Amino acid sequence: MTAQPVLIVGSIGIDDVETPFGKAERVLGGSAVYASAAASLLAPVRLVGVAGEDLPKDAFGFLERRGVDLQGLQVVKGGKTFRWSGKYHFDLNARDTLLTELNTLGTFEPRLPASYRDTRFVFLGNLQPRVQEQVLHGLSGRPTLTVMDTMNLWIETARQDLGRVLEGVDVLVINDSEARMLTGTHNLVRAASAIRLLGPANVVIKKGEHGALLFTAQGTFSAPALPLEDVFDPTGAGDAFAGGFIGSLAREGKTDMEAMRRAVIAGSAAASFCVEQFSVQGLRDRTPRDLEQRIQRFRDLARWS
Ligand code: AMP
């Protein structure tokens, strides 16, 4: 079976990031960029996003070379690209957001090129729920699988819009603290059950360096995170996870529990590349073969008899 294309919408950003190991300024980021960098190792990607003219001309060169379709990229004349800045604590699972400037993302009206409308695997990356909803409405027919991400900002400021998007998707991928915030429940098993009542039949809760949990009607799956010696920058790991997750499902054209287990591992492998370097550096020079080899390391890590 040939891989199905994946539609990815999300933010395109210029980030300033500080971790205990160094700083990166004005580097490429954004949920759509990280997710596309990961998903394109597994399946053809159709990107939807907005940027300003301040984005370096070759910013998307590595994605183009992977065959990512950029017809859905809007570059606003005279506009400024979304800006975000974050600083990580010594415990890399904790970070402070220092700056969020929506710029062109604040007025983004996604337009789906005609050739995107029949996409069957759709990832709604982290951005305003209103925009995620518009993308869903722009599709023709019902997709095979819709996966979404969100964050604390939208849980706090756009709760109603978020509720409507949740009702219409198949999978929510969310980190542990945001799952707790969304449901007001500390226990992650209970939080996942509460989220499933909001709409998505499947929930993936990411726990940073402690791995990820998948909750479905067929049961629960737990994946470890790869123990790595070099973790420089966790930025985008969640988006890379989601890109690897949906990319794996699109490659197989399947959405059953076994395929979802494999997808959680593919997502974890993509995330492990992401955190090894700043910005998208850890993903940009990787090949599908590199990803396959890293997936094998997960097999060895969790094997027991
Ligand atoms: P993650 O580490 O998975 O939360 O993703 C980090 C990326 O998300 C960064 O590259 C940011 O540019 C982007 N980002 C941060 N805040 C927002 C936001 N409010 N909306 C959309 N994207 C964001």
Short mmCIF file of C-alpha atoms and ligand atoms in Angstrom, two decimals:
data_model
loop_
_atom_site.label_atom_id
_atom_site.label_comp_id
_atom_site.label_asym_id
_atom_site.label_seq_id
_atom_site.Cartn_x
_atom_site.Cartn_y
_atom_site.Cartn_z
CA MET A 1 0.00 0.00 0.00
CA THR A 2 1.41 3.41 -0.91
CA ALA A 3 1.54 6.01 1.84
CA GLN A 4 -1.42 8.36 2.07
CA PRO A 5 -0.72 12.11 2.12
CA VAL A 6 -0.98 13.96 5.42
CA LEU A 7 -2.34 17.49 5.72
CA ILE A 8 -0.57 19.44 8.45
CA VAL A 9 -1.72 22.83 9.72
CA GLY A 10 0.00 24.66 12.55
CA SER A 11 2.21 27.57 13.44
CA ILE A 12 5.34 28.62 11.59
CA GLY A 13 7.53 30.53 13.98
CA ILE A 14 10.77 32.32 14.60
CA ASP A 15 11.89 31.18 18.06
CA ASP A 16 14.41 32.28 20.68
CA VAL A 17 15.19 29.35 22.94
CA GLU A 18 17.36 29.09 26.03
CA THR A 19 18.18 25.77 27.70
CA PRO A 20 20.73 24.97 30.43
CA PHE A 21 23.09 24.00 27.57
CA GLY A 22 22.93 27.04 25.34
CA LYS A 23 20.89 29.56 23.42
CA ALA A 24 19.47 29.73 19.91
CA GLU A 25 18.15 33.00 18.54
CA ARG A 26 15.78 33.65 15.64
CA VAL A 27 15.66 29.98 14.67
CA LEU A 28 12.93 28.27 12.67
CA GLY A 29 10.17 26.75 14.77
CA GLY A 30 6.43 26.33 14.95
CA SER A 31 4.18 23.32 15.33
CA ALA A 32 3.62 22.88 11.57
CA VAL A 33 7.36 22.96 10.87
CA TYR A 34 8.31 20.36 13.48
CA ALA A 35 5.37 18.11 12.61
CA SER A 36 6.13 18.31 8.87
CA ALA A 37 9.82 17.63 9.44
CA ALA A 38 8.87 14.41 11.24
CA ALA A 39 5.89 13.27 9.15
CA SER A 40 7.77 13.75 5.87
CA LEU A 41 10.12 10.92 6.91
CA LEU A 42 7.13 8.62 6.57
CA ALA A 43 4.52 10.02 4.16
CA PRO A 44 3.88 12.86 1.68
CA VAL A 45 3.01 16.08 3.53
CA ARG A 46 0.70 18.94 2.51
CA LEU A 47 1.47 21.95 4.69
CA VAL A 48 -0.92 24.77 5.62
CA GLY A 49 0.43 27.78 7.48
CA VAL A 50 1.22 31.46 7.46
CA ALA A 51 4.48 33.40 7.67
CA GLY A 52 5.70 36.95 7.16
CA GLU A 53 8.32 38.23 4.78
CA ASP A 54 10.91 38.20 7.57
CA LEU A 55 11.28 34.42 7.27
CA PRO A 56 14.60 33.57 5.51
CA LYS A 57 13.95 32.57 1.88
CA ASP A 58 15.50 29.12 2.24
CA ALA A 59 13.77 28.31 5.55
CA PHE A 60 11.66 25.59 3.93
CA GLY A 61 14.37 24.27 1.60
CA PHE A 62 14.85 21.07 3.61
CA LEU A 63 11.12 20.38 3.60
CA GLU A 64 10.88 21.02 -0.14
CA ARG A 65 13.73 18.60 -0.73
CA ARG A 66 11.68 15.99 1.16
CA GLY A 67 8.79 16.66 -1.22
CA VAL A 68 6.59 18.60 1.23
CA ASP A 69 3.81 20.36 -0.70
CA LEU A 70 3.93 24.08 0.20
CA GLN A 71 0.97 25.28 -1.88
CA GLY A 72 -0.90 25.90 1.38
CA LEU A 73 1.79 28.23 2.74
CA GLN A 74 0.68 31.87 2.81
CA VAL A 75 3.40 34.54 2.98
CA VAL A 76 1.87 37.88 4.01
CA LYS A 77 3.42 40.88 2.24
CA GLY A 78 5.05 43.18 4.79
CA GLY A 79 3.83 40.88 7.58
CA LYS A 80 5.83 39.51 10.50
CA THR A 81 6.13 35.82 11.28
CA PHE A 82 4.82 34.41 14.59
CA ARG A 83 7.44 34.87 17.33
CA TRP A 84 7.90 32.73 20.41
CA SER A 85 10.55 32.62 23.07
CA GLY A 86 11.00 30.09 25.86
CA LYS A 87 13.47 29.28 28.61
CA TYR A 88 13.89 25.77 30.02
CA HIS A 89 14.63 24.94 33.64
CA PHE A 90 17.37 22.53 34.67
CA ASP A 91 14.54 19.97 34.66
CA LEU A 92 13.82 20.12 30.92
CA ASN A 93 10.21 19.09 31.45
CA ALA A 94 9.57 22.61 32.80
CA ARG A 95 9.80 25.78 30.71
CA ASP A 96 8.72 29.40 30.92
CA THR A 97 7.26 31.15 27.91
CA LEU A 98 8.95 34.55 27.70
CA LEU A 99 7.24 35.89 24.58
CA THR A 100 4.33 35.05 22.29
CA GLU A 101 3.70 37.46 19.40
CA LEU A 102 1.02 36.13 17.09
CA ASN A 103 1.74 38.63 14.26
CA THR A 104 0.45 37.13 10.96
CA LEU A 105 -0.82 34.08 12.87
CA GLY A 106 -3.30 36.33 14.71
CA THR A 107 -5.32 37.04 11.56
CA PHE A 108 -4.63 33.80 9.74
CA GLU A 109 -7.48 32.58 7.52
CA PRO A 110 -6.35 29.19 6.22
CA ARG A 111 -7.12 28.53 2.54
CA LEU A 112 -6.90 24.95 1.42
CA PRO A 113 -5.64 24.53 -2.14
CA ALA A 114 -8.13 22.42 -4.16
CA SER A 115 -5.56 19.60 -4.32
CA TYR A 116 -5.53 19.34 -0.49
CA ARG A 117 -9.27 19.00 0.08
CA ASP A 118 -9.50 15.24 -0.28
CA THR A 119 -6.68 14.54 2.24
CA ARG A 120 -7.69 11.62 4.47
CA PHE A 121 -5.07 11.97 7.23
CA VAL A 122 -5.16 15.37 8.92
CA PHE A 123 -3.06 16.83 11.72
CA LEU A 124 -4.33 20.01 13.38
CA GLY A 125 -1.14 21.26 15.00
CA ASN A 126 -1.06 23.67 17.89
CA LEU A 127 -2.60 27.05 16.96
CA GLN A 128 -5.87 28.87 17.55
CA PRO A 129 -8.76 26.35 17.72
CA ARG A 130 -10.73 28.68 15.40
CA VAL A 131 -8.15 28.07 12.65
CA GLN A 132 -8.09 24.32 13.32
CA GLU A 133 -11.86 24.30 12.88
CA GLN A 134 -11.68 26.22 9.58
CA VAL A 135 -9.30 23.63 8.19
CA LEU A 136 -11.65 20.79 9.14
CA HIS A 137 -14.51 22.63 7.44
CA GLY A 138 -12.44 23.13 4.28
CA LEU A 139 -12.06 19.37 3.71
CA SER A 140 -14.29 17.47 1.31
CA GLY A 141 -15.89 14.42 2.87
CA ARG A 142 -14.92 12.79 6.12
CA PRO A 143 -11.19 12.15 6.64
CA THR A 144 -10.02 8.68 7.72
CA LEU A 145 -8.24 10.14 10.75
CA THR A 146 -8.01 13.57 12.35
CA VAL A 147 -5.41 14.20 15.04
CA MET A 148 -5.12 17.43 16.99
CA ASP A 149 -2.79 19.10 19.49
CA THR A 150 -3.40 22.12 21.71
CA MET A 151 -1.77 23.99 24.60
CA ASN A 152 -2.43 25.82 27.86
CA LEU A 153 -2.89 29.21 26.14
CA TRP A 154 -5.90 27.96 24.14
CA ILE A 155 -7.31 25.96 27.07
CA GLU A 156 -7.34 29.21 29.05
CA THR A 157 -8.38 31.72 26.38
CA ALA A 158 -10.42 29.83 23.74
CA ARG A 159 -12.12 27.08 25.68
CA GLN A 160 -15.42 27.15 23.74
CA ASP A 161 -13.75 27.03 20.33
CA LEU A 162 -11.48 24.27 21.58
CA GLY A 163 -14.50 22.28 22.76
CA ARG A 164 -16.04 22.39 19.26
CA VAL A 165 -12.83 21.17 17.59
CA LEU A 166 -12.45 18.37 20.13
CA GLU A 167 -15.93 17.12 19.29
CA GLY A 168 -14.91 16.54 15.68
CA VAL A 169 -11.53 14.79 15.93
CA ASP A 170 -10.41 11.18 16.38
CA VAL A 171 -7.21 11.66 18.40
CA LEU A 172 -6.02 14.31 20.85
CA VAL A 173 -2.27 14.44 21.41
CA ILE A 174 -1.56 16.49 24.51
CA ASN A 175 1.10 16.75 27.20
CA ASP A 176 0.50 15.66 30.78
CA SER A 177 0.19 19.11 32.39
CA GLU A 178 -2.23 20.27 29.67
CA ALA A 179 -4.34 17.11 30.05
CA ARG A 180 -4.61 17.92 33.76
CA MET A 181 -5.48 21.53 33.02
CA LEU A 182 -8.10 20.61 30.40
CA THR A 183 -9.91 18.18 32.69
CA GLY A 184 -9.17 19.49 36.19
CA THR A 185 -8.03 15.94 36.99
CA HIS A 186 -4.59 15.02 38.30
CA ASN A 187 -4.65 11.29 37.52
CA LEU A 188 -3.74 10.79 33.85
CA VAL A 189 -5.89 7.66 33.39
CA ARG A 190 -8.93 9.57 34.64
CA ALA A 191 -7.92 12.64 32.64
CA ALA A 192 -7.78 10.53 29.46
CA SER A 193 -11.26 9.12 30.18
CA ALA A 194 -12.58 12.64 30.72
CA ILE A 195 -11.03 13.83 27.43
CA ARG A 196 -12.57 10.90 25.56
CA LEU A 197 -15.98 12.10 26.77
CA LEU A 198 -15.26 15.48 25.11
CA GLY A 199 -15.02 13.90 21.64
CA PRO A 200 -11.78 12.16 20.63
CA ALA A 201 -12.09 8.38 20.87
CA ASN A 202 -8.30 8.16 21.29
CA VAL A 203 -5.98 10.18 23.49
CA VAL A 204 -2.19 10.29 23.59
CA ILE A 205 -0.70 11.85 26.70
CA LYS A 206 2.96 12.84 26.30
CA LYS A 207 5.11 12.83 29.42
CA GLY A 208 8.34 14.33 28.06
CA GLU A 209 11.35 12.23 29.02
CA HIS A 210 8.98 9.72 30.66
CA GLY A 211 7.39 8.58 27.41
CA ALA A 212 3.79 8.55 26.20
CA LEU A 213 0.51 6.80 26.96
CA LEU A 214 -2.14 5.91 24.36
CA PHE A 215 -5.74 5.43 25.51
CA THR A 216 -8.31 3.88 23.15
CA ALA A 217 -11.54 1.89 23.41
CA GLN A 218 -9.38 -1.21 22.77
CA GLY A 219 -7.04 -0.57 25.68
CA THR A 220 -3.95 1.33 26.79
CA PHE A 221 -0.40 1.33 25.41
CA SER A 222 2.65 2.74 27.14
CA ALA A 223 5.78 3.76 25.22
CA PRO A 224 9.05 4.75 26.84
CA ALA A 225 11.12 7.72 25.75
CA LEU A 226 14.55 6.73 24.50
CA PRO A 227 17.13 7.36 27.23
CA LEU A 228 19.48 9.80 25.45
CA GLU A 229 22.84 11.17 26.55
CA ASP A 230 22.46 14.39 24.60
CA VAL A 231 19.26 16.34 25.10
CA PHE A 232 19.82 19.94 24.06
CA ASP A 233 16.43 21.41 23.28
CA PRO A 234 13.01 19.84 23.90
CA THR A 235 11.26 22.53 21.82
CA GLY A 236 9.02 20.95 19.23
CA ALA A 237 9.32 17.42 20.61
CA GLY A 238 5.54 17.24 21.03
CA ASP A 239 4.97 18.37 17.44
CA ALA A 240 7.62 15.99 16.12
CA PHE A 241 5.90 13.21 18.07
CA ALA A 242 2.55 14.07 16.49
CA GLY A 243 4.10 14.27 13.01
CA GLY A 244 5.73 10.87 13.41
CA PHE A 245 2.48 9.45 14.84
CA ILE A 246 0.22 10.52 11.98
CA GLY A 247 2.95 9.92 9.39
CA SER A 248 3.18 6.29 10.48
CA LEU A 249 -0.59 5.79 10.28
CA ALA A 250 -0.73 7.47 6.85
CA ARG A 251 2.14 5.34 5.60
CA GLU A 252 0.24 2.20 6.58
CA GLY A 253 -3.19 3.59 5.66
CA LYS A 254 -4.48 2.02 8.87
CA THR A 255 -5.99 3.30 12.12
CA ASP A 256 -6.50 0.14 14.22
CA MET A 257 -4.97 -0.36 17.66
CA GLU A 258 -1.89 -2.23 16.40
CA ALA A 259 -1.18 0.52 13.87
CA MET A 260 -1.63 3.13 16.63
CA ARG A 261 0.90 1.32 18.84
CA ARG A 262 3.43 1.43 16.01
CA ALA A 263 2.56 5.08 15.43
CA VAL A 264 3.25 5.98 19.07
CA ILE A 265 6.71 4.42 18.71
CA ALA A 266 7.35 6.22 15.40
CA GLY A 267 6.34 9.48 17.09
CA SER A 268 8.61 8.78 20.05
CA ALA A 269 11.50 8.03 17.66
CA ALA A 270 10.93 11.30 15.76
CA ALA A 271 10.77 13.23 19.04
CA SER A 272 14.07 11.65 20.13
CA PHE A 273 15.77 13.10 17.02
CA CYS A 274 14.17 16.47 17.68
CA VAL A 275 15.54 16.96 21.20
CA GLU A 276 19.14 16.12 20.29
CA GLN A 277 19.77 19.53 18.68
CA PHE A 278 18.39 23.06 18.66
CA SER A 279 15.47 24.05 16.45
CA VAL A 280 14.78 21.59 13.59
CA GLN A 281 18.46 20.62 13.23
CA GLY A 282 17.90 17.21 14.80
CA LEU A 283 15.29 16.32 12.17
CA ARG A 284 16.44 18.08 9.02
CA ASP A 285 19.27 15.77 7.93
CA ARG A 286 17.61 12.53 8.93
CA THR A 287 16.39 9.91 6.47
CA PRO A 288 13.54 7.38 6.62
CA ARG A 289 16.25 4.75 7.22
CA ASP A 290 17.56 6.67 10.25
CA LEU A 291 14.03 6.69 11.65
CA GLU A 292 13.64 2.95 11.06
CA GLN A 293 16.91 2.31 12.90
CA ARG A 294 15.80 4.42 15.82
CA ILE A 295 12.50 2.55 15.98
CA GLN A 296 14.57 -0.63 16.29
CA ARG A 297 16.24 0.85 19.38
CA PHE A 298 12.80 1.11 20.99
CA ARG A 299 12.19 -2.57 20.23
CA ASP A 300 15.40 -3.45 22.03
CA LEU A 301 14.73 -1.06 24.90
CA ALA A 302 11.34 -2.47 25.84
CA ARG A 303 11.91 -6.12 24.95
CA TRP A 304 11.64 -8.62 27.78
CA SER A 305 10.78 -12.27 28.23
P1 AMP B 1 6.28 22.35 21.72
O1 AMP B 1 7.66 22.34 22.32
O2 AMP B 1 5.87 21.03 21.17
O3 AMP B 1 5.28 22.96 22.63
O4 AMP B 1 6.35 23.30 20.45
C1 AMP B 1 7.12 24.44 20.40
C2 AMP B 1 6.80 25.25 19.16
O5 AMP B 1 5.47 25.72 19.27
C3 AMP B 1 7.71 26.44 19.03
O6 AMP B 1 8.52 26.29 17.88
C4 AMP B 1 6.77 27.64 18.92
O7 AMP B 1 7.06 28.44 17.81
C5 AMP B 1 5.38 27.03 18.81
N1 AMP B 1 4.41 27.73 19.67
C6 AMP B 1 4.60 28.22 20.91
N2 AMP B 1 3.48 28.84 21.38
C7 AMP B 1 2.55 28.73 20.39
C8 AMP B 1 1.19 29.16 20.24
N3 AMP B 1 0.56 29.86 21.19
N4 AMP B 1 0.55 28.86 19.10
C9 AMP B 1 1.17 28.16 18.13
N5 AMP B 1 2.44 27.74 18.19
C10 AMP B 1 3.14 28.00 19.31
#
